[in-house]
mmCIF file of C-alpha atoms and ligand atoms in Angstrom:
data_model
loop_
_atom_site.group_PDB
_atom_site.id
_atom_site.type_symbol
_atom_site.label_atom_id
_atom_site.label_comp_id
_atom_site.label_asym_id
_atom_site.label_seq_id
_atom_site.Cartn_x
_atom_site.Cartn_y
_atom_site.Cartn_z
ATOM 1 C CA MET A 93 -13.139 0.478 -11.275
ATOM 2 C CA LYS A 94 -10.068 2.500 -10.309
ATOM 3 C CA VAL A 95 -7.240 0.416 -8.860
ATOM 4 C CA ILE A 96 -3.955 1.840 -7.586
ATOM 5 C CA ALA A 97 -0.868 0.096 -6.212
ATOM 6 C CA PHE A 98 2.116 1.118 -4.114
ATOM 7 C CA PRO A 99 5.207 -1.071 -4.458
ATOM 8 C CA GLY A 100 7.295 -0.133 -1.430
ATOM 9 C CA SER A 101 10.564 -1.950 -2.020
ATOM 10 C CA PRO A 102 13.728 -0.301 -3.296
ATOM 11 C CA ARG A 103 14.783 -3.613 -4.880
ATOM 12 C CA GLU A 104 13.719 -3.725 -8.518
ATOM 13 C CA ASN A 105 12.307 -7.101 -9.554
ATOM 14 C CA GLY A 106 12.552 -8.111 -5.915
ATOM 15 C CA ASN A 107 10.143 -10.316 -4.019
ATOM 16 C CA THR A 108 7.561 -7.643 -3.261
ATOM 17 C CA GLU A 109 7.494 -6.506 -6.863
ATOM 18 C CA LEU A 110 7.165 -10.054 -8.209
ATOM 19 C CA LEU A 111 4.288 -10.705 -5.841
ATOM 20 C CA LEU A 112 2.598 -7.443 -6.722
ATOM 21 C CA ARG A 113 2.956 -8.168 -10.427
ATOM 22 C CA GLU A 114 0.833 -11.295 -9.973
ATOM 23 C CA ALA A 115 -1.822 -9.361 -8.055
ATOM 24 C CA VAL A 116 -1.846 -6.756 -10.839
ATOM 25 C CA ARG A 117 -2.249 -9.547 -13.405
ATOM 26 C CA GLY A 118 -5.271 -10.766 -11.443
ATOM 27 C CA VAL A 119 -6.803 -7.296 -11.355
ATOM 28 C CA GLU A 120 -6.221 -6.852 -15.086
ATOM 29 C CA GLU A 121 -7.819 -10.207 -15.777
ATOM 30 C CA SER A 122 -10.892 -8.904 -13.971
ATOM 31 C CA GLY A 123 -11.059 -6.039 -16.444
ATOM 32 C CA SER A 124 -9.463 -3.138 -14.569
ATOM 33 C CA ALA A 125 -6.197 -1.310 -15.169
ATOM 34 C CA VAL A 126 -3.822 -0.606 -12.287
ATOM 35 C CA GLU A 127 -2.013 2.683 -11.779
ATOM 36 C CA ILE A 128 1.299 1.944 -10.099
ATOM 37 C CA PHE A 129 3.218 4.416 -7.941
ATOM 38 C CA MET A 130 6.855 3.343 -7.623
ATOM 39 C CA LEU A 131 7.471 4.828 -4.195
ATOM 40 C CA ASN A 132 11.252 4.408 -4.307
ATOM 41 C CA LYS A 133 11.462 6.563 -7.409
ATOM 42 C CA MET A 134 9.164 9.298 -6.201
ATOM 43 C CA ASN A 135 9.954 12.596 -4.604
ATOM 44 C CA ILE A 136 8.023 12.490 -1.328
ATOM 45 C CA MET A 137 9.120 14.530 1.627
ATOM 46 C CA PRO A 138 8.589 12.932 5.029
ATOM 47 C CA CYS A 139 5.743 14.519 7.034
ATOM 48 C CA GLN A 140 7.064 17.536 8.916
ATOM 49 C CA ASN A 141 4.213 17.589 11.478
ATOM 50 C CA CYS A 142 3.894 21.300 10.665
ATOM 51 C CA GLY A 143 0.160 21.348 11.387
ATOM 52 C CA GLY A 144 -0.457 22.793 7.937
ATOM 53 C CA CYS A 145 -3.213 20.248 7.212
ATOM 54 C CA ASP A 146 -4.912 20.495 10.614
ATOM 55 C CA GLU A 147 -7.631 22.910 9.569
ATOM 56 C CA THR A 148 -7.902 22.115 5.881
ATOM 57 C CA GLY A 149 -7.043 18.444 5.446
ATOM 58 C CA ILE A 150 -4.700 19.590 2.681
ATOM 59 C CA CYS A 151 -0.930 19.210 2.862
ATOM 60 C CA ILE A 152 0.964 22.426 2.244
ATOM 61 C CA TYR A 153 3.796 20.667 0.393
ATOM 62 C CA ASP A 154 3.624 20.162 -3.341
ATOM 63 C CA ASP A 155 5.667 17.156 -4.404
ATOM 64 C CA ASP A 156 4.829 13.740 -5.880
ATOM 65 C CA MET A 157 2.414 13.214 -3.006
ATOM 66 C CA THR A 158 0.034 15.636 -4.719
ATOM 67 C CA ARG A 159 -0.618 12.989 -7.407
ATOM 68 C CA ILE A 160 -0.932 10.284 -4.782
ATOM 69 C CA TYR A 161 -3.484 12.250 -2.731
ATOM 70 C CA GLU A 162 -5.700 12.554 -5.797
ATOM 71 C CA ALA A 163 -5.265 8.864 -6.647
ATOM 72 C CA ILE A 164 -6.091 7.705 -3.103
ATOM 73 C CA ARG A 165 -9.122 9.968 -2.963
ATOM 74 C CA THR A 166 -10.602 8.590 -6.160
ATOM 75 C CA ALA A 167 -9.553 4.918 -5.998
ATOM 76 C CA ASP A 168 -11.929 2.015 -5.444
ATOM 77 C CA ARG A 169 -9.158 -0.504 -4.706
ATOM 78 C CA ILE A 170 -5.765 0.103 -3.124
ATOM 79 C CA ILE A 171 -2.847 -2.346 -3.060
ATOM 80 C CA LEU A 172 -0.021 -1.731 -0.605
ATOM 81 C CA ALA A 173 3.042 -3.949 -1.102
ATOM 82 C CA SER A 174 6.076 -3.757 1.162
ATOM 83 C CA PRO A 175 9.040 -5.776 2.301
ATOM 84 C CA ILE A 176 9.566 -6.062 6.053
ATOM 85 C CA PHE A 177 12.459 -3.862 7.124
ATOM 86 C CA PHE A 178 13.402 -3.845 10.824
ATOM 87 C CA PHE A 179 10.072 -5.410 11.830
ATOM 88 C CA ALA A 180 8.144 -2.728 9.941
ATOM 89 C CA LEU A 181 6.982 -1.448 6.559
ATOM 90 C CA SER A 182 9.812 -0.096 4.393
ATOM 91 C CA ALA A 183 10.731 3.574 4.791
ATOM 92 C CA GLN A 184 9.490 4.269 1.258
ATOM 93 C CA THR A 185 6.060 2.938 2.206
ATOM 94 C CA LYS A 186 5.997 4.641 5.585
ATOM 95 C CA ILE A 187 6.908 8.073 4.212
ATOM 96 C CA MET A 188 3.899 7.924 1.894
ATOM 97 C CA ILE A 189 1.671 6.739 4.745
ATOM 98 C CA ASP A 190 2.817 9.489 7.114
ATOM 99 C CA ARG A 191 1.881 12.115 4.546
ATOM 100 C CA CYS A 192 -1.668 10.721 4.757
ATOM 101 C CA GLN A 193 -1.919 12.600 8.038
ATOM 102 C CA ALA A 194 -3.704 15.143 5.818
ATOM 103 C CA PHE A 195 -6.471 12.560 5.255
ATOM 104 C CA TRP A 196 -6.469 11.840 8.989
ATOM 105 C CA CYS A 197 -7.218 15.520 9.705
ATOM 106 C CA GLU A 198 -9.885 15.590 7.030
ATOM 107 C CA LYS A 199 -11.558 12.478 8.427
ATOM 108 C CA TYR A 200 -11.227 12.911 12.183
ATOM 109 C CA ILE A 201 -10.976 16.682 12.716
ATOM 110 C CA LEU A 202 -13.046 18.000 9.821
ATOM 111 C CA LYS A 203 -15.344 14.947 9.947
ATOM 112 C CA LYS A 204 -15.113 14.476 6.191
ATOM 113 C CA PRO A 205 -14.072 10.900 5.392
ATOM 114 C CA ILE A 206 -13.262 10.059 1.776
ATOM 115 C CA PRO A 207 -16.618 9.061 0.263
ATOM 116 C CA GLU A 208 -16.887 5.577 -1.172
ATOM 117 C CA GLY A 209 -17.728 5.313 -4.840
ATOM 118 C CA LEU A 210 -19.974 2.853 -6.613
ATOM 119 C CA PHE A 211 -17.862 -0.171 -5.709
ATOM 120 C CA GLY A 212 -16.975 0.617 -2.091
ATOM 121 C CA ARG A 213 -13.329 0.856 -1.063
ATOM 122 C CA LYS A 214 -11.230 -2.254 -0.501
ATOM 123 C CA GLY A 215 -7.546 -2.933 0.058
ATOM 124 C CA LEU A 216 -4.943 -5.609 -0.428
ATOM 125 C CA LEU A 217 -1.779 -5.772 1.673
ATOM 126 C CA LEU A 218 1.209 -7.753 0.381
ATOM 127 C CA LEU A 219 4.150 -8.321 2.742
ATOM 128 C CA VAL A 220 7.420 -10.203 2.302
ATOM 129 C CA GLY A 221 9.943 -10.764 5.092
ATOM 130 C CA GLY A 222 13.281 -12.527 5.068
ATOM 131 C CA MET A 223 13.099 -13.807 8.632
ATOM 132 C CA LYS A 224 11.019 -16.762 9.750
ATOM 133 C CA LYS A 225 9.450 -14.716 12.564
ATOM 134 C CA GLU A 226 5.899 -13.317 12.428
ATOM 135 C CA ILE A 227 6.658 -10.231 14.515
ATOM 136 C CA GLY A 228 7.645 -8.088 11.504
ATOM 137 C CA VAL A 229 4.408 -8.951 9.738
ATOM 138 C CA GLN A 230 2.377 -8.125 12.854
ATOM 139 C CA CYS A 231 4.030 -4.720 13.268
ATOM 140 C CA ALA A 232 3.800 -3.869 9.561
ATOM 141 C CA GLU A 233 0.187 -4.941 9.407
ATOM 142 C CA ALA A 234 -0.738 -2.746 12.375
ATOM 143 C CA THR A 235 0.612 0.291 10.526
ATOM 144 C CA ALA A 236 -1.054 -0.719 7.268
ATOM 145 C CA LYS A 237 -4.380 -1.112 9.091
ATOM 146 C CA ALA A 238 -4.092 2.420 10.478
ATOM 147 C CA PHE A 239 -3.362 3.629 6.944
ATOM 148 C CA PHE A 240 -6.372 1.858 5.452
ATOM 149 C CA ARG A 241 -8.641 3.135 8.242
ATOM 150 C CA THR A 242 -7.430 6.690 7.716
ATOM 151 C CA ILE A 243 -8.098 6.632 3.993
ATOM 152 C CA SER A 244 -11.510 5.045 4.573
ATOM 153 C CA VAL A 245 -10.746 1.567 3.306
ATOM 154 C CA PRO A 246 -12.755 -0.491 5.816
ATOM 155 C CA GLU A 247 -11.851 -3.895 4.456
ATOM 156 C CA HIS A 248 -8.558 -5.403 3.339
ATOM 157 C CA LYS A 249 -7.001 -8.799 2.770
ATOM 158 C CA THR A 250 -3.423 -9.526 3.821
ATOM 159 C CA LEU A 251 -1.030 -11.931 2.144
ATOM 160 C CA ALA A 252 2.244 -12.208 4.069
ATOM 161 C CA TYR A 253 5.221 -14.438 3.276
ATOM 162 C CA ILE A 254 8.077 -14.931 5.714
ATOM 163 C CA GLY A 255 11.439 -16.624 5.281
ATOM 164 C CA ILE A 256 11.778 -15.142 1.765
ATOM 165 C CA ASP A 257 15.056 -13.244 1.652
ATOM 166 C CA ALA A 258 17.147 -13.581 -1.513
ATOM 167 C CA LYS A 259 16.123 -11.596 -4.561
ATOM 168 C CA GLY A 260 13.560 -13.556 -6.527
ATOM 169 C CA GLU A 261 13.156 -16.254 -3.878
ATOM 170 C CA ILE A 262 9.398 -15.737 -3.894
ATOM 171 C CA LEU A 263 9.361 -17.425 -7.320
ATOM 172 C CA LYS A 264 10.202 -20.730 -5.603
ATOM 173 C CA HIS A 265 7.343 -20.452 -3.112
ATOM 174 C CA THR A 266 4.748 -23.123 -3.746
ATOM 175 C CA SER A 267 1.642 -20.933 -3.536
ATOM 176 C CA ALA A 268 2.529 -17.218 -3.128
ATOM 177 C CA LEU A 269 2.270 -16.126 -6.768
ATOM 178 C CA LYS A 270 -0.975 -17.987 -7.326
ATOM 179 C CA GLU A 271 -2.446 -16.555 -4.125
ATOM 180 C CA ALA A 272 -1.447 -13.029 -5.130
ATOM 181 C CA TYR A 273 -2.994 -13.525 -8.570
ATOM 182 C CA GLU A 274 -6.229 -14.840 -7.035
ATOM 183 C CA ALA A 275 -6.288 -12.008 -4.491
ATOM 184 C CA GLY A 276 -5.895 -9.449 -7.287
ATOM 185 C CA LYS A 277 -8.685 -11.069 -9.235
ATOM 186 C CA GLU A 278 -10.975 -11.155 -6.215
ATOM 187 C CA LEU A 279 -10.117 -7.554 -5.304
ATOM 188 C CA ALA A 280 -11.337 -6.205 -8.617
ATOM 189 C CA THR A 281 -14.381 -8.418 -8.952
ATOM 190 C CA VAL A 282 -17.594 -6.643 -8.007
HETATM 191 C C1 FMN B 235 17.198 -2.826 5.770
HETATM 192 C C2 FMN B 235 16.619 -4.204 5.822
HETATM 193 C C3 FMN B 235 15.962 -4.625 6.976
HETATM 194 C C4 FMN B 235 15.350 -5.869 7.022
HETATM 195 N N1 FMN B 235 14.682 -6.222 8.149
HETATM 196 C C5 FMN B 235 13.948 -7.376 8.163
HETATM 197 C C6 FMN B 235 13.148 -7.707 9.295
HETATM 198 O O1 FMN B 235 13.082 -7.015 10.294
HETATM 199 N N2 FMN B 235 12.391 -8.837 9.238
HETATM 200 C C7 FMN B 235 12.409 -9.665 8.143
HETATM 201 O O2 FMN B 235 11.674 -10.652 8.131
HETATM 202 N N3 FMN B 235 13.194 -9.387 7.067
HETATM 203 C C8 FMN B 235 13.954 -8.246 7.040
HETATM 204 N N4 FMN B 235 14.714 -7.937 5.934
HETATM 205 C C9 FMN B 235 14.743 -8.857 4.774
HETATM 206 C C10 FMN B 235 13.731 -8.477 3.695
HETATM 207 O O3 FMN B 235 12.436 -8.369 4.216
HETATM 208 C C11 FMN B 235 13.733 -9.532 2.597
HETATM 209 O O4 FMN B 235 15.004 -9.581 1.971
HETATM 210 C C12 FMN B 235 12.666 -9.340 1.537
HETATM 211 O O5 FMN B 235 12.593 -10.484 0.717
HETATM 212 C C13 FMN B 235 12.945 -8.129 0.677
HETATM 213 O O6 FMN B 235 11.933 -7.978 -0.277
HETATM 214 P P1 FMN B 235 12.229 -7.260 -1.689
HETATM 215 O O7 FMN B 235 12.991 -8.233 -2.521
HETATM 216 O O8 FMN B 235 10.891 -6.959 -2.245
HETATM 217 O O9 FMN B 235 12.974 -6.011 -1.373
HETATM 218 C C14 FMN B 235 15.405 -6.733 5.891
HETATM 219 C C15 FMN B 235 16.095 -6.316 4.740
HETATM 220 C C16 FMN B 235 16.694 -5.065 4.703
HETATM 221 C C17 FMN B 235 17.419 -4.627 3.454
#
């Protein structure tokens, strides 16, 4: 089973990354490896809305997104992990998502959705916000849902933790790490 993950925080060893690490551990325990794309370190140009993918479903730009397109196309499980920034997914996460407009064209204009493999396609969304308000999670999840729909991932689970702000604070949460581990395990279990 091919599993890929997108950590979307710029903060190394931050809350999102710590949470994701547990989910990855769960996946690995289920017998699958995880290919991780560190979005903050990648060279991904924001979508230019140039229309270059309208008729082909293929982006005309060749940067680190080229690798990501291939990975998304062939993955069975996709983990998206982002902190909440200004009531939304982080910019690093959103830039990658916007470039998936190419998949949107392929699916909705060319009527060629990404085919599901032997295991179907499933997702896991991990969100961490510093504020104690749900609004950021709601907004971020709406965007993530549109992303999953576009890349033909019909089903995803969301784990969201609010009120977690300082670096590493997620480690003190009573259940977050365990839940992420279990979610990773479940994600990669057929
Ligand atoms: C630019 C910026 C904007 C933020 N905006 C929000 C917000 O709108 N809502 C919220 O709950 N937390 C917000 N936060 C707090 C982060 O979500 C919080 O610190 C989180 O734990 C960061 O996760 P990380 O350690 O994985 O980067 C913001 C932080 C930054 C740096």
